[in-house]
Amino acid sequence: MAPKPKEKAKASAVATPAIAIEDLFTSLNRHVQRSEYEQAVKVSDQILAAAPGDEDAIRCKVVALVKADSIEEALVAIKDCSKRGSVDLSFFKAYCLYRQNKLEEALESLKGKEGSTESMLLESQILYRLGKMGASVDIYQKLPKSTIDSLEINLVAGLVSAGRSSEVQGTLDSLRVKANSSFELAYNTACSLIEREKYKDAEQLIGQETLMEENLADDDVEIELAPIAVQIAYVQQILGNTQEAVASYTDLVKRNLADESSLAVAVNNLIALKGPKDVSDGLRKLDKLIEKSDGPEKFQLARGLDLKLSQKQREAIYTNRVLLLLHSNKMDQARELVSALPGMFSGSLMPVLLQAAVHVRENKAAKAEEILGQYADKFPDRSKVILLARAQVSAAAGHPQIAADSLAKIPDIQHKPATVATIVSLKERAGDTDGADAVFDSAIKWWPNAMTEDNKLNTIMQEAAAFKLRHGRKEEAAHLYEQLVKSHGSIEALVGLIQTAAHGDIEKAEAYEKQLKPLPGLKAIDVDSLEKTSGAKHAEKGPNAGVTETYEAKSKDKAKKKRKRKPKYPKGFDPTNPGPPPDPERWLPKRERSSYRPKRKDKRAAQVRGSQGAVAKEAASNSDTKSNQPANPKGGSQNASTVQSKASSKSSRKKSRK
C-alpha cells in the first residue's frame, strides 16, 4: 500500500526537520511503486526511528515484509507494535498466520473483524483451506459483488468443492459473467461440469484456443493445461478406463511440465491406480513429496505444497504413503507417520482408520477394535464408517459378536435386509440364537413404519420364518407364514406354512395343502406304487412322449453310424506278425527284475603268491591281530550300501515319472 503524503511532522519528531520526514515518505512511496520491498522496509525503519509509532510507516513496513515473503519478520514487527498498542494490526497478523498455514490461529485473530470486506475475504479463504467449503461459500455469497474483482472465480471453486456444482450456472447468471471470460473461471466451471458427469460440455468449454488468445508459448500452454489434463485423467480413472488414465498420468509425470500441485496430484493418483504392484517405485515418488519438519508437525509436503493443495488432497497423499509402507512391511515408518496424522487432520476419520490398519497388520486386532470403538462412542454422529471398519476387523479376527454389535449400532442400515442377514449370520456363528431371533423381530417391527417406497417387510418375514423353523420355533414360524399368506398370498409362504403345520397339526396342514394349485401332468399317480419303484415313470404318455422317443432313436442311429478308426502302429510294425510280447518288467531296474542274477566274485584275486611257509606264518599273525582289534565295517559292505542307495534313488525316479 502506498503511504499517504505527510504535510507536517509528528509531535514526537520535533528534533527532526519536517522536510526530512517528507523526503523519507516520498522515497518510501517510490520504492513501493517499484516493488522494491526490501528498500521500503529500510526506509520505514528510518521513519520509525524519527517518528516512533507512525501508523503509516508501521503498515508500510508490515506490508512490505509480507510482499517480500518475510512472513516471520512481519509477525515479529506486528508483535512489537501490539505491545505498544498504537495500531491495530490483527488483520495483517491473521494473513501472516494464514500464509504459514496456521489456519486455526488465523481464524482466532480475525475475531471482531468480520464486518469488513477484506476480513470476510480472508476468512472465506481460511475456511476453504480448512475444508469447510459450505461456510466458505456462505461468506462469499454475502460479499458485495460490485466492489471485488474476480469474485466469481473463488465462488465457483467453493461451490465445486462443497459439492454444489449444480448451483454454478445459476451463480454465473446472477453475476452476469460468462464461463469463458477468463481461463481460471473456465477451468473451475469445467470442474463443475465434470462433477455433474457432463464431460463433453467440459471438453468444449475450455481448450487450447483459450490460451492461444493470450499469446503464450507452447510450453506455457502445456503448463496452463496441466490441471485440465490431470482432471481428465481423473475422470477416466473414475469411469474405469484404467489404461487411458495410467497413460495420461505417466505422460504428465515424465514430461514434468505441469505445476507443482498438478504434478503432485498426478503422482498420487498414478500410485493409487497401480496399488501394491510396484511398492518401491510408489514410495520413491512419494518420498519426493513428503519430508520431515522441525516444526510442531513432524511431516510436511515439499515445495510449499501444503499451501497449494486442499486438505482432502494432502490427506490422500499421506494415506497412500501409509498404505505403501504397510505393504512393504516398514512398520516403524508407518507407525511414525500415523502418529502424526491426527494433529494434521483433526476432523478427519482417516487417521483413526489408518491407526487401526497398522494394528491389524501387526496382528493386534483387539487393539484396533478398541481404538475404533472409542472413537465411535466419542463421535456417534460420524461413526458409520468407523463402525463398518470395526465390524470388518472383528469378523476377520474371529470375533463375530463384536462385529454384529458394531453393525447393530448403525441406524441407517441396521434394518436393511443385507445388514439383518449379516448380523444374524454373525450371531449364529457366535452361538447367540436368541440374539439373532431378536434382530429379526426388531426388523419386523421397524419396516411397517418405514417411510420408504421399496418396503422389504415381505423379505424380512420370509427369512425370519425360515430361521425360526430351522431353530425349532415352529409356532412363531407358522404365525409369520400365516401372515404372509393372508397379506401377500405368497406361494413360498404357503409351502412353508404347510411344512410347519405338518409337524404338529396334520389337519391344518392338509387344509392349507388344498390351496396349492395342482401341477400339470401329475394326474392319476399312485403314490404308493411310485415309492416302490426305482424311479419316476410317466403314468400316461403326454404330447412330449413322441418327441423323446424320436430323439432317442436318432441318438441311437448316430451311435451306429460312428465309424471305427484304424489304430496307428509304430513305423515298421507288422500287426499280422507282432512277434514276442514285450517284457513286462522292462521299466524296472535290473536289480529288481526276476531274471536278475548277481555276478560271482573272482576268487583268484584273493590268492597270495609266495612260499607255503610264509603264508602259514602270515595267517597265524593275522588271527592274533583280529582277536585284539574292534570290528570295523568292511569295504564290501560299504559298497553294498552305496549300491542300495543308488537303487532306491532310481526307484523314486521311476515313481515320479508315473
XYZ file of C-alpha atoms in Angstrom, residues 288-579:
292
model
C 9.900 -36.620 -3.055
C 6.585 -35.103 -1.933
C 6.766 -35.715 1.847
C 9.556 -34.547 4.109
C 10.139 -34.292 7.819
C 9.659 -30.950 9.533
C 11.309 -29.257 12.506
C 8.071 -27.527 13.496
C 5.200 -28.769 15.654
C 4.095 -31.063 12.830
C 6.590 -33.851 12.175
C 5.857 -34.030 8.448
C 5.130 -31.551 5.697
C 4.802 -31.556 1.933
C 7.778 -30.425 -0.107
C 7.974 -27.323 -2.304
C 5.221 -25.483 -0.473
C 2.511 -27.955 -1.477
C 0.810 -27.555 1.904
C -0.350 -24.130 0.743
C -1.264 -25.213 -2.793
C -3.243 -28.394 -2.146
C -6.551 -28.750 -0.368
C -6.873 -30.674 2.866
C -8.506 -33.579 1.061
C -5.661 -33.805 -1.448
C -2.979 -33.634 1.234
C -4.726 -36.312 3.258
C -4.859 -38.617 0.225
C -1.084 -38.304 -0.281
C -0.296 -39.159 3.350
C -2.808 -42.029 3.311
C -1.257 -43.617 0.240
C 2.171 -43.403 1.800
C 0.981 -45.225 4.926
C -0.615 -47.957 2.835
C 2.556 -48.445 0.787
C 4.605 -48.662 3.985
C 2.264 -51.362 5.279
C 2.562 -53.301 2.012
C 6.356 -53.113 2.183
C 6.285 -54.178 5.874
C 8.050 -50.991 7.065
C 6.123 -50.865 10.305
C 8.335 -48.370 12.165
C 7.927 -45.708 9.494
C 4.206 -46.425 9.225
C 3.717 -46.004 12.990
C 5.684 -42.759 12.985
C 3.631 -41.253 10.169
C 0.292 -42.468 11.542
C 1.023 -40.960 14.957
C 1.435 -37.529 13.326
C -1.742 -37.608 11.222
C -4.340 -36.858 13.981
C -2.689 -33.499 14.624
C -2.582 -32.678 10.924
C -6.171 -33.725 10.108
C -8.020 -33.380 13.382
C -11.548 -33.541 11.976
C -10.973 -36.475 9.638
C -11.755 -40.164 10.063
C -8.777 -41.336 8.025
C -6.115 -41.103 10.809
C -8.215 -43.373 13.040
C -8.742 -45.876 10.230
C -5.016 -45.904 9.445
C -4.158 -46.461 13.116
C -6.461 -49.476 13.113
C -4.876 -50.723 9.874
C -1.412 -50.611 11.440
C -2.612 -52.638 14.442
C -4.277 -55.189 12.171
C -1.056 -55.513 10.173
C 0.741 -56.228 13.454
C -1.845 -58.934 14.330
C -3.297 -56.775 17.105
C -6.941 -56.933 16.098
C -8.162 -56.380 19.668
C -6.258 -53.084 19.860
C -7.739 -51.974 16.533
C -11.247 -52.837 17.768
C -10.622 -50.811 20.928
C -9.470 -47.696 19.036
C -12.375 -47.807 16.613
C -14.898 -48.423 19.393
C -13.628 -45.496 21.465
C -13.873 -43.130 18.510
C -17.388 -44.337 17.669
C -18.523 -43.727 21.239
C -16.921 -40.273 21.302
C -18.301 -39.104 17.942
C -21.542 -41.051 17.315
C -22.712 -38.618 14.627
C -19.839 -39.585 12.278
C -19.237 -43.165 13.375
C -20.801 -45.029 10.428
C -17.557 -45.700 8.553
C -15.734 -46.398 11.825
C -18.289 -49.000 12.895
C -18.213 -50.653 9.472
C -14.430 -50.912 9.705
C -14.695 -52.309 13.233
C -17.179 -54.933 12.063
C -14.860 -55.990 9.252
C -11.821 -56.217 11.522
C -13.752 -58.206 14.136
C -15.231 -60.624 11.624
C -11.816 -61.290 10.074
C -10.277 -61.791 13.534
C -12.896 -64.357 14.550
C -14.903 -62.093 16.887
C -18.406 -62.424 15.425
C -20.229 -60.984 18.440
C -18.255 -57.717 18.326
C -18.824 -57.492 14.575
C -22.577 -57.995 14.990
C -22.788 -55.389 17.758
C -20.903 -52.873 15.606
C -23.318 -53.291 12.695
C -26.306 -53.045 15.027
C -25.142 -49.575 16.125
C -25.534 -48.073 12.633
C -29.126 -46.816 12.492
C -29.047 -46.007 8.761
C -28.569 -49.623 7.708
C -29.500 -51.519 10.860
C -32.770 -52.935 9.480
C -31.782 -53.318 5.829
C -32.145 -56.916 4.563
C -28.429 -57.309 3.832
C -27.441 -55.946 7.243
C -30.015 -58.087 9.030
C -28.759 -61.188 7.231
C -25.154 -60.365 8.127
C -25.915 -59.715 11.795
C -27.970 -62.913 12.071
C -25.178 -64.934 10.455
C -22.597 -63.445 12.832
C -24.734 -64.105 15.894
C -25.369 -67.666 14.766
C -21.613 -68.135 14.424
C -21.194 -66.795 17.936
C -23.868 -69.182 19.247
C -26.308 -66.389 20.135
C -29.505 -67.788 18.616
C -31.755 -65.677 20.838
C -29.906 -62.535 19.773
C -30.306 -63.429 16.113
C -34.024 -64.021 16.636
C -34.305 -60.620 18.348
C -32.711 -58.972 15.297
C -35.441 -60.411 13.066
C -38.183 -59.325 15.482
C -36.791 -55.782 15.639
C -36.646 -55.518 11.832
C -40.228 -56.820 11.501
C -41.435 -54.119 13.904
C -39.470 -51.371 12.118
C -40.468 -51.944 8.487
C -44.263 -51.301 8.777
C -43.472 -47.731 9.891
C -40.620 -47.159 7.424
C -41.199 -44.210 5.084
C -39.721 -45.882 2.024
C -41.124 -46.779 -1.358
C -39.334 -50.124 -1.535
C -40.678 -51.927 1.524
C -38.766 -55.084 2.433
C -41.127 -56.414 5.135
C -42.104 -59.413 2.989
C -38.449 -60.439 2.544
C -37.631 -59.985 6.229
C -40.652 -62.015 7.368
C -39.876 -64.823 4.911
C -36.294 -65.142 6.166
C -37.372 -64.797 9.808
C -39.913 -67.607 9.446
C -37.315 -69.871 7.837
C -34.877 -69.064 10.658
C -37.420 -69.817 13.377
C -38.414 -73.080 11.708
C -34.760 -74.100 11.388
C -34.188 -73.496 15.099
C -37.307 -75.319 16.298
C -39.580 -72.328 16.917
C -42.414 -73.775 14.887
C -45.303 -71.788 16.357
C -43.623 -68.427 15.683
C -42.660 -69.579 12.188
C -46.220 -70.717 11.479
C -47.554 -67.358 12.652
C -45.242 -65.473 10.277
C -46.043 -67.772 7.350
C -49.739 -67.332 8.007
C -49.392 -63.541 7.974
C -47.539 -63.713 4.674
C -50.189 -65.926 3.127
C -53.007 -63.636 4.214
C -51.317 -60.353 3.283
C -49.371 -61.220 0.138
C -50.684 -64.623 -0.963
C -47.135 -65.884 -1.282
C -46.786 -69.444 -2.625
C -43.432 -69.841 -0.858
C -45.038 -68.809 2.408
C -47.898 -71.248 1.851
C -45.419 -74.079 1.296
C -43.552 -73.066 4.453
C -46.820 -72.924 6.392
C -47.721 -76.455 5.268
C -44.298 -77.742 6.279
C -44.552 -76.043 9.669
C -48.096 -77.206 10.407
C -47.260 -80.771 9.397
C -45.064 -81.093 12.496
C -47.996 -80.665 14.907
C -51.357 -80.174 13.227
C -51.880 -82.550 10.307
C -55.446 -81.423 9.647
C -54.371 -77.802 9.393
C -51.557 -78.749 7.037
C -53.967 -80.688 4.823
C -56.381 -77.750 4.806
C -53.655 -75.406 3.581
C -52.424 -78.043 1.143
C -55.737 -77.846 -0.690
C -54.958 -74.184 -1.512
C -51.990 -75.246 -3.630
C -52.728 -75.360 -7.319
C -52.225 -78.811 -8.924
C -49.240 -79.121 -11.199
C -49.947 -80.041 -14.858
C -49.092 -83.594 -15.937
C -49.396 -85.158 -12.453
C -52.861 -86.762 -12.781
C -53.686 -90.381 -11.790
C -50.420 -91.012 -9.973
C -50.405 -93.786 -7.386
C -48.088 -92.566 -4.656
C -47.761 -95.993 -3.011
C -46.685 -97.708 -6.223
C -44.374 -94.788 -7.034
C -42.489 -95.307 -3.768
C -41.942 -98.996 -4.617
C -40.357 -98.248 -7.991
C -36.700 -97.436 -8.534
C -37.507 -94.160 -10.242
C -40.297 -91.947 -11.503
C -42.166 -93.049 -14.627
C -44.823 -91.381 -16.766
C -48.302 -92.569 -15.804
C -49.599 -91.692 -19.258
C -47.958 -90.554 -22.427
C -48.222 -86.847 -22.993
C -47.628 -84.783 -26.097
C -43.937 -84.721 -25.445
C -43.516 -88.509 -25.309
C -43.150 -88.857 -29.054
C -40.531 -86.175 -29.100
C -38.494 -88.009 -26.506
C -38.669 -91.319 -28.365
C -37.722 -89.656 -31.626
C -34.699 -88.052 -30.041
C -33.602 -91.346 -28.508
C -33.987 -93.121 -31.832
C -31.922 -90.501 -33.595
C -29.214 -90.676 -30.988
C -29.040 -94.465 -31.365
C -28.749 -94.158 -35.135
C -25.927 -91.718 -34.746
C -24.148 -94.128 -32.412
C -24.477 -96.890 -35.012
C -23.164 -94.732 -37.820
C -19.951 -93.864 -35.969
C -17.097 -95.411 -37.928
C -14.252 -97.079 -36.182
C -10.864 -95.561 -36.741
C -7.933 -97.862 -37.527
C -5.311 -97.950 -34.794
C -1.969 -96.300 -35.565
C 1.057 -98.634 -35.259
C 4.733 -97.725 -34.940
C 6.790 -97.419 -38.074
C 7.894 -100.844 -39.371
C 5.432 -102.780 -37.169
C 3.522 -105.674 -38.763
C 0.226 -106.264 -36.915
C -0.156 -109.707 -38.561
C 3.229 -110.835 -37.198
C 3.779 -108.865 -34.000
C 6.462 -111.172 -32.627
